[in-house]
PDB file of N, CA and C in Angstrom:
ATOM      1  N   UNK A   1     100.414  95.040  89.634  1.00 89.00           N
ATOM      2  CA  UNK A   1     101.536  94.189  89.988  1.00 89.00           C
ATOM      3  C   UNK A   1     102.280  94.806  91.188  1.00 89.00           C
ATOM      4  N   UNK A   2     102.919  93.991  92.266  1.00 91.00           N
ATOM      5  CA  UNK A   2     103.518  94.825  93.477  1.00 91.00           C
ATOM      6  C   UNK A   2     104.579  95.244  93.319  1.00 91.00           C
ATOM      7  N   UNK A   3     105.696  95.060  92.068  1.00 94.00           N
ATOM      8  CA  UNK A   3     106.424  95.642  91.501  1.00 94.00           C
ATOM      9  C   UNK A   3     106.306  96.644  91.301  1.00 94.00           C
ATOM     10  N   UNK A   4     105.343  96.683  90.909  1.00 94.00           N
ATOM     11  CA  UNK A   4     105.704  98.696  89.905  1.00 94.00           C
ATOM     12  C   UNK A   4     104.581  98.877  91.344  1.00 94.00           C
ATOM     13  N   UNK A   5     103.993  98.593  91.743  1.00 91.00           N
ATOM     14  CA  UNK A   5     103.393  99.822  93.356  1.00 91.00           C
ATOM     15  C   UNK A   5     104.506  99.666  94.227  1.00 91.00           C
ATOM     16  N   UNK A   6     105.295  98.853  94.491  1.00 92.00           N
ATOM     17  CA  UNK A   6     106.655  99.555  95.207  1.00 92.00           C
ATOM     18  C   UNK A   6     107.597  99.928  94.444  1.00 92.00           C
ATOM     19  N   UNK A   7     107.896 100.016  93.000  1.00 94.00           N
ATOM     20  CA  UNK A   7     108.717 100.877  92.668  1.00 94.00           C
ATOM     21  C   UNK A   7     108.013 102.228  92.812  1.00 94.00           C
ATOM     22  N   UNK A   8     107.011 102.255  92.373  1.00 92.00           N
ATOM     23  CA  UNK A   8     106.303 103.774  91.903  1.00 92.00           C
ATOM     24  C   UNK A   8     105.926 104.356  93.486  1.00 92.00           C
ATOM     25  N   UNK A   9     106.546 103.938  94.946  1.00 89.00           N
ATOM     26  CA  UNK A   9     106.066 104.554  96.082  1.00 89.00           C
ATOM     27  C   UNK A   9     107.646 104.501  96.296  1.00 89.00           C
ATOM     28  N   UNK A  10     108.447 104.006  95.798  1.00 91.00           N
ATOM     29  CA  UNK A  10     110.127 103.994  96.137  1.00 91.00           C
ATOM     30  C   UNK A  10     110.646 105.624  95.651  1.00 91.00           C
ATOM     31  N   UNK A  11     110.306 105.631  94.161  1.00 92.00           N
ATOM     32  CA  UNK A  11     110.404 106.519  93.733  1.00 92.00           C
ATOM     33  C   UNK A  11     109.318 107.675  94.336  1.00 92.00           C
ATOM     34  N   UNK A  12     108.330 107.765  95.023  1.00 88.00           N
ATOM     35  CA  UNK A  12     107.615 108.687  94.904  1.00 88.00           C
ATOM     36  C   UNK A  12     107.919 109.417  96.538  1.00 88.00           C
ATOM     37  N   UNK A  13     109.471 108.486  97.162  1.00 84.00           N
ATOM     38  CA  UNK A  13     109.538 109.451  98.466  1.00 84.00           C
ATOM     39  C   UNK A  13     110.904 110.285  98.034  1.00 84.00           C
ATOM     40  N   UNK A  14     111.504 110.366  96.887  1.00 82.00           N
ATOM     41  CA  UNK A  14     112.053 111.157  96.337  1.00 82.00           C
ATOM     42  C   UNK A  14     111.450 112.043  95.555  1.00 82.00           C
ATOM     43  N   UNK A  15     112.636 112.812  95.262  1.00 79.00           N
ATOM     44  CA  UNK A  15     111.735 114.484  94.352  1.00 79.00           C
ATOM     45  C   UNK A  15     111.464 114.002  93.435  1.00 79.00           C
ATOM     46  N   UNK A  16     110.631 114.647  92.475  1.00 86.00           N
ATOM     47  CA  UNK A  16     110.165 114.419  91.036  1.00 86.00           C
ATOM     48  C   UNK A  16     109.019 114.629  91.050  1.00 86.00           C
ATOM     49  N   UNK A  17     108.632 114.420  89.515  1.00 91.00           N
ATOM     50  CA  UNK A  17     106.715 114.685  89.724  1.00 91.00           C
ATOM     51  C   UNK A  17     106.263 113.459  89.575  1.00 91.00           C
ATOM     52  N   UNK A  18     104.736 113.482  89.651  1.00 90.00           N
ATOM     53  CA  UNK A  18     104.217 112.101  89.101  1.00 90.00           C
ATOM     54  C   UNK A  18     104.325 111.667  87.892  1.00 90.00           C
ATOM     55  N   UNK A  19     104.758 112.425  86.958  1.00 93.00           N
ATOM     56  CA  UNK A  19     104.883 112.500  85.442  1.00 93.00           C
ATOM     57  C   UNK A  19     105.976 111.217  85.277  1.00 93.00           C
ATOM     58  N   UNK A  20     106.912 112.288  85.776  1.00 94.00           N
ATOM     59  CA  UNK A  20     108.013 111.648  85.685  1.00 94.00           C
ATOM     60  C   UNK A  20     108.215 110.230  86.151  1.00 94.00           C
ATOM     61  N   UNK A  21     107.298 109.618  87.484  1.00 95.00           N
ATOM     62  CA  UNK A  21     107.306 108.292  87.915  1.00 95.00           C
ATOM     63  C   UNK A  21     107.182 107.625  87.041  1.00 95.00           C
ATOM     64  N   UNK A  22     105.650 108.814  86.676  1.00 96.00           N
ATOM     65  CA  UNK A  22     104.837 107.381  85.881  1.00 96.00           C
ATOM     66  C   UNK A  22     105.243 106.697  84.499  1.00 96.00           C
ATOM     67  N   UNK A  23     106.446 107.635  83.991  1.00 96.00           N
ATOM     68  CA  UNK A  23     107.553 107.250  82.636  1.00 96.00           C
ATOM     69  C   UNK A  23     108.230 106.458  83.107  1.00 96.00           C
ATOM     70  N   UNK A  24     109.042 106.638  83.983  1.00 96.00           N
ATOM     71  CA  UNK A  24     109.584 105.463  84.934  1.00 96.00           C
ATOM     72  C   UNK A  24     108.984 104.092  85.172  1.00 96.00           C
ATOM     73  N   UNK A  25     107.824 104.307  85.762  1.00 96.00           N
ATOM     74  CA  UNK A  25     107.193 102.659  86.401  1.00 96.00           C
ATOM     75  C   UNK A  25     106.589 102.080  84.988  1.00 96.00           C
ATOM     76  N   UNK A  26     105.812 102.625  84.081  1.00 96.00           N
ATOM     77  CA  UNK A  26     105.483 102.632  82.700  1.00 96.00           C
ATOM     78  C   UNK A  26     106.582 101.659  81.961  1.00 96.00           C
ATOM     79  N   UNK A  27     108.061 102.254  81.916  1.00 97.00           N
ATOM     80  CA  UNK A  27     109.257 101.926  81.005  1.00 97.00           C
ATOM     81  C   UNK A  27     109.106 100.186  82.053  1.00 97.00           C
ATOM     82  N   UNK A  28     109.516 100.286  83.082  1.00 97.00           N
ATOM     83  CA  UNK A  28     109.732  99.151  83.509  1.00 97.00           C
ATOM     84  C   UNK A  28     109.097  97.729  83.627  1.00 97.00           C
ATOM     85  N   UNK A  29     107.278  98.522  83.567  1.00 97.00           N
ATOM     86  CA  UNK A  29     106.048  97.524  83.248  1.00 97.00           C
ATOM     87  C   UNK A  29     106.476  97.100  81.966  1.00 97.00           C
ATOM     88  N   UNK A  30     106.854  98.076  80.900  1.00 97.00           N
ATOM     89  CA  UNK A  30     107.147  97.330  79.810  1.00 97.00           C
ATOM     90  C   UNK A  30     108.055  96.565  79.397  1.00 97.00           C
ATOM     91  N   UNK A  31     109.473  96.598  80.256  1.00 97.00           N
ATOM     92  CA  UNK A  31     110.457  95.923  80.402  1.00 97.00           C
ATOM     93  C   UNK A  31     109.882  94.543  80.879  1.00 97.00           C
ATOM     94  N   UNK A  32     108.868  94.173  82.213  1.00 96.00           N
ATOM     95  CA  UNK A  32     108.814  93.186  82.111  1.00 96.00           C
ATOM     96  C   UNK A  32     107.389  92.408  81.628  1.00 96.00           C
ATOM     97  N   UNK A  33     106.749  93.065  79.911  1.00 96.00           N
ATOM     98  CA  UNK A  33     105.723  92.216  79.671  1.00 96.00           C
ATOM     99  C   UNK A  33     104.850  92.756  80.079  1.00 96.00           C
ATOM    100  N   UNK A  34     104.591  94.075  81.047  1.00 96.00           N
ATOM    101  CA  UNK A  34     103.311  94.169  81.873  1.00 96.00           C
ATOM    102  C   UNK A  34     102.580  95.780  81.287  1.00 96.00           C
ATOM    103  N   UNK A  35     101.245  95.830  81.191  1.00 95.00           N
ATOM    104  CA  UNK A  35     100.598  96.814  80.849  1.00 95.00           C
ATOM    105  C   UNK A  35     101.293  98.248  81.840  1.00 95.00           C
ATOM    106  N   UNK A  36     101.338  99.324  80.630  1.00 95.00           N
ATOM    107  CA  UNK A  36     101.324 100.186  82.132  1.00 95.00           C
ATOM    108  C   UNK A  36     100.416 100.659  82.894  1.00 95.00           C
ATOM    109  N   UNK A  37     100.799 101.010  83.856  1.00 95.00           N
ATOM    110  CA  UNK A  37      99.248 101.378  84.957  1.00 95.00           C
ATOM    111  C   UNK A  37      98.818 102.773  84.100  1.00 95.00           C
ATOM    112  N   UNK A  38      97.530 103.548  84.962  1.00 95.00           N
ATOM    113  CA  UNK A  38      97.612 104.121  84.714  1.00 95.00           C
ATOM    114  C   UNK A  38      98.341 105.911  85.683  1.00 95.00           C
ATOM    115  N   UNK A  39      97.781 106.802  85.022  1.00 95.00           N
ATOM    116  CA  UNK A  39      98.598 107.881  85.116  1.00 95.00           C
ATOM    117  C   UNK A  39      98.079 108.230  87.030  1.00 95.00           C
ATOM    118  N   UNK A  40      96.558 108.087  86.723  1.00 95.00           N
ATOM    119  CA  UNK A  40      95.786 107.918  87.993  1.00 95.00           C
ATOM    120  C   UNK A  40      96.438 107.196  89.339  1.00 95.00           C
ATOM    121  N   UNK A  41      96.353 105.846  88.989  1.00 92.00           N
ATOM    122  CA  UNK A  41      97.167 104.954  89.675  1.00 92.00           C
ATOM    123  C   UNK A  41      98.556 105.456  90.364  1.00 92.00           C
ATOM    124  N   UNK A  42      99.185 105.917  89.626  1.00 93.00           N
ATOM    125  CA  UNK A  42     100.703 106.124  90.136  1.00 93.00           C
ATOM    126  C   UNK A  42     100.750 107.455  90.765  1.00 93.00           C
ATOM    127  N   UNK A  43      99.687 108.219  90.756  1.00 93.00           N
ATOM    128  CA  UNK A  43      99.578 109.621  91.552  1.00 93.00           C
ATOM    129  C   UNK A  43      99.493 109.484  91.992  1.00 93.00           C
ATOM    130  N   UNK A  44      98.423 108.457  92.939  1.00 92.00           N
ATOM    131  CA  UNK A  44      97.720 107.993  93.840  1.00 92.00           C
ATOM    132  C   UNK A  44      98.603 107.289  95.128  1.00 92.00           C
ATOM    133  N   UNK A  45      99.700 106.122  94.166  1.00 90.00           N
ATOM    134  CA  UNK A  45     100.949 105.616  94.854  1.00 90.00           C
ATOM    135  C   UNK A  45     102.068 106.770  95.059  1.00 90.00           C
ATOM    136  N   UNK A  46     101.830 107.555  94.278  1.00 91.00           N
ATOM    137  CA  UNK A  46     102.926 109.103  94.566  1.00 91.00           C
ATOM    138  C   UNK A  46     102.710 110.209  95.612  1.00 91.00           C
ATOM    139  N   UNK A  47     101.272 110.529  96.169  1.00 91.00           N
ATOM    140  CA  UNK A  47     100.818 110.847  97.064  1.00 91.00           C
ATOM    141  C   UNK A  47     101.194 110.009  98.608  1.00 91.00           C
ATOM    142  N   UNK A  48     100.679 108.963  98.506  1.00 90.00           N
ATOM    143  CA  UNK A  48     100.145 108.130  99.677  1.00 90.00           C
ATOM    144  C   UNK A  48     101.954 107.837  99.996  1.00 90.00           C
ATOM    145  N   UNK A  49     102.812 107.695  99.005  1.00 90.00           N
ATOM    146  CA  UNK A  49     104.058 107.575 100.040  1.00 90.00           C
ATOM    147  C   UNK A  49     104.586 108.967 100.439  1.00 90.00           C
ATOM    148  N   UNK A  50     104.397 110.050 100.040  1.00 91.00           N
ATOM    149  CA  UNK A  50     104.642 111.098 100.096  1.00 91.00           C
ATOM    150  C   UNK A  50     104.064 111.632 101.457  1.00 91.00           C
ATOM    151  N   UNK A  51     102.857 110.840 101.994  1.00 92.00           N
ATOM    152  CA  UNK A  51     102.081 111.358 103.219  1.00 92.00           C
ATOM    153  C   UNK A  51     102.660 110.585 103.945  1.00 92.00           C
ATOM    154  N   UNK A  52     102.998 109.689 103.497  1.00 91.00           N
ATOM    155  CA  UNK A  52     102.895 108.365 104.365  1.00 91.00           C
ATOM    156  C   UNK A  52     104.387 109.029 105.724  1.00 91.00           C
ATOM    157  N   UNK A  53     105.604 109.976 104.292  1.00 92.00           N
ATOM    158  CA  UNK A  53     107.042 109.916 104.738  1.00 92.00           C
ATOM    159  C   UNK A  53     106.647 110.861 105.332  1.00 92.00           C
ATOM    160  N   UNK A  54     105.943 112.175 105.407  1.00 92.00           N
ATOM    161  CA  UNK A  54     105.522 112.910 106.149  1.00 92.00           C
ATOM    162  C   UNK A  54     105.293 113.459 107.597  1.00 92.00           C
ATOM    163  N   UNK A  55     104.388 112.025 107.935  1.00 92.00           N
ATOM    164  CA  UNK A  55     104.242 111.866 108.803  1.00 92.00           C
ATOM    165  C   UNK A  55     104.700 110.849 109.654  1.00 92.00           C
ATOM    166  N   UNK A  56     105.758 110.348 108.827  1.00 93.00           N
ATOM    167  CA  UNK A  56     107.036 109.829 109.950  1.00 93.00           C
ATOM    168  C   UNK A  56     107.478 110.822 110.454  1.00 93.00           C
ATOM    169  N   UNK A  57     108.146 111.456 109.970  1.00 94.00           N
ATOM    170  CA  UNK A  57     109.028 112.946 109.981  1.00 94.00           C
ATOM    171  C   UNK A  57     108.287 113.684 110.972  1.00 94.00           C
ATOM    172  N   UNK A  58     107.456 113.973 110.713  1.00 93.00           N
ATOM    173  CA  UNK A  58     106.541 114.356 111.946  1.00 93.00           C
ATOM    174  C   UNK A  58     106.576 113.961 113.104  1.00 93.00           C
ATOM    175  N   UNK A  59     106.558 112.747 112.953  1.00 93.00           N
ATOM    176  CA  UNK A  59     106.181 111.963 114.315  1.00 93.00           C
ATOM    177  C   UNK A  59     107.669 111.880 115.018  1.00 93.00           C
ATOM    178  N   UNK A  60     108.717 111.258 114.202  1.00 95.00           N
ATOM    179  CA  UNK A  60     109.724 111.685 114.538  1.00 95.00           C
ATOM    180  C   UNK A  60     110.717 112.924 115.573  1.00 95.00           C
ATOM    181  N   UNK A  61     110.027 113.732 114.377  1.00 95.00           N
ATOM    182  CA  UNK A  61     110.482 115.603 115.089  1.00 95.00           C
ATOM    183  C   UNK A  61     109.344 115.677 116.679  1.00 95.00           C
ATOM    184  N   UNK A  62     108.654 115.086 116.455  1.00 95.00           N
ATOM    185  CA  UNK A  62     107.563 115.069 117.830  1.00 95.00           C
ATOM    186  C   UNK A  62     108.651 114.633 119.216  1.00 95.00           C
ATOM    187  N   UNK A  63     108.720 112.987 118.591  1.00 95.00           N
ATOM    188  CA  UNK A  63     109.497 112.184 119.727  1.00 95.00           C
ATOM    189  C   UNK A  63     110.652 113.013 120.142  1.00 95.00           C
ATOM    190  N   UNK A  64     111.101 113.487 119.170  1.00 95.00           N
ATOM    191  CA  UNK A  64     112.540 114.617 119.746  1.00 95.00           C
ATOM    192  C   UNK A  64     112.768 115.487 120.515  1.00 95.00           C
ATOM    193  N   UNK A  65     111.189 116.348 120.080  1.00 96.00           N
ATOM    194  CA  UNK A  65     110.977 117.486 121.058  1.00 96.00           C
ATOM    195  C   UNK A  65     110.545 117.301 122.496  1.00 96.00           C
ATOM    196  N   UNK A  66     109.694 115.888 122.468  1.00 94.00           N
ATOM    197  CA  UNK A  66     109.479 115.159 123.651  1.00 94.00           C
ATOM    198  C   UNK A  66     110.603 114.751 124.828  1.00 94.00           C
ATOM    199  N   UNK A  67     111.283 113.954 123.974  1.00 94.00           N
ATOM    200  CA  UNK A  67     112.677 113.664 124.414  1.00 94.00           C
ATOM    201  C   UNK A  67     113.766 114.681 125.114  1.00 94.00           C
ATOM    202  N   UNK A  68     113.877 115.942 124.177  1.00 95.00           N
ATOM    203  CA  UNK A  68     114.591 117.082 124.597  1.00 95.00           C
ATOM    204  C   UNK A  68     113.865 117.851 125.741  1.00 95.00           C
ATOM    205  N   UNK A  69     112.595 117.728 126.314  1.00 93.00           N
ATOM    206  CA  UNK A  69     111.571 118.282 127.180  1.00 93.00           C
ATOM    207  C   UNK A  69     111.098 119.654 126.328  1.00 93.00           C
ATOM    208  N   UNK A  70     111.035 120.145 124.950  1.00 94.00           N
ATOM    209  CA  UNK A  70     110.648 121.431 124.444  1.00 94.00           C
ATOM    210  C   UNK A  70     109.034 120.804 124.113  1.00 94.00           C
ATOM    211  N   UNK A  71     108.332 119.713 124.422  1.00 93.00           N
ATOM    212  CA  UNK A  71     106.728 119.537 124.161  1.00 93.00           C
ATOM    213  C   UNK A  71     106.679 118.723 125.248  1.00 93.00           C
ATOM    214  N   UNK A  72     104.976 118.589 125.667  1.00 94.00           N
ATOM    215  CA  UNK A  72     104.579 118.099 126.975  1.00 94.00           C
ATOM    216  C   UNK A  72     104.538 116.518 125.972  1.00 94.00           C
ATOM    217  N   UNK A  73     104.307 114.905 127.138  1.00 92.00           N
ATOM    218  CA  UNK A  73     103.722 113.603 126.432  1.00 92.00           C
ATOM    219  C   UNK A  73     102.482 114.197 126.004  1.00 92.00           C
ATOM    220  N   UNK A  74     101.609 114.778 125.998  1.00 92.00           N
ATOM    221  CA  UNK A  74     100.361 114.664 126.287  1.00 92.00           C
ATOM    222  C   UNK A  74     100.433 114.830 124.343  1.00 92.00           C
ATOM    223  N   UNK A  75     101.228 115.716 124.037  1.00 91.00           N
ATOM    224  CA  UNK A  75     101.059 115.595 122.382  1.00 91.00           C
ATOM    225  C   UNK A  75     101.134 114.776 122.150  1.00 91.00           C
ATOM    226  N   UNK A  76     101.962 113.618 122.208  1.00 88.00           N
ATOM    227  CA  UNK A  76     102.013 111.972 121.468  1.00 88.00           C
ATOM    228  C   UNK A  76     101.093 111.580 122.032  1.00 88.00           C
ATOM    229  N   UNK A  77     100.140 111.816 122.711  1.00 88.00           N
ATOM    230  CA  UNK A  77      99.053 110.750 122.742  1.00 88.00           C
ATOM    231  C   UNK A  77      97.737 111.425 122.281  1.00 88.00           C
ATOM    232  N   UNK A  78      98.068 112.740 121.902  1.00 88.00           N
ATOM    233  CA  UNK A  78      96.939 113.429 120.737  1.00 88.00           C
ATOM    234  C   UNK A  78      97.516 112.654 119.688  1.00 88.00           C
ATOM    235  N   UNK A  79      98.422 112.860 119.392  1.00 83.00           N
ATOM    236  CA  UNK A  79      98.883 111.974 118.212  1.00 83.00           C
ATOM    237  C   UNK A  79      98.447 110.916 117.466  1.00 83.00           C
ATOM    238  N   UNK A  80      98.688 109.964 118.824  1.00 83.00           N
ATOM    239  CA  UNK A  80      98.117 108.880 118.919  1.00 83.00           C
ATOM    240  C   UNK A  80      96.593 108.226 119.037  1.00 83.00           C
ATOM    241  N   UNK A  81      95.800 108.864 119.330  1.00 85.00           N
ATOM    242  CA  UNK A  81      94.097 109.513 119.362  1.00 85.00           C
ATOM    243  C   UNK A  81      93.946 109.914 117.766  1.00 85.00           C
ATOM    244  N   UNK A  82      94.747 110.245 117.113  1.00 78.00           N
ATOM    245  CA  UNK A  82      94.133 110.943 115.627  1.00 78.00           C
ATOM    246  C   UNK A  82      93.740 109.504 114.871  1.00 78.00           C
TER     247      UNK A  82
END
């Protein structure tokens, strides 16, 4: 359901473990009627936003250093090549 995969990636760019999501997205599947996923599943959505925020942040701190002249462009367009 896209409910509990954007709750369980809402929650998963905050601290906590996957444990803990997956009691979370679990309680709420059951709140509305719905199986819970499994434990697999929500690691999986707990990871992938976790990389996902990562490498904003990254990319971010990139544009900055770019911006401030402390890195050459030529990194954002390695970047951008990956």
């Amino acid at each position: 359901d896209p409910r509990l995969r954007r709750l369980a990636r809402r929650l998963g760019r905050r601290r906590g473990t996957a444990a803990d999501i997956h009691r979370a997205v679990g309680d709420y599947a059951w709140k509305l009627g719905l199986t819970r996923p499994s434990y697999q599943q929500i690691r999986l959505s707990v990871n992938d936003a976790r990389m996902r925020q990562a490498a904003r942040r990254a990319t971010a701190q990139l544009l900055l250093e770019i911006e401030l002249g402390a890195r050459p462009i030529t990194d954002l367009t390695r970047l951008l090549e990956e």
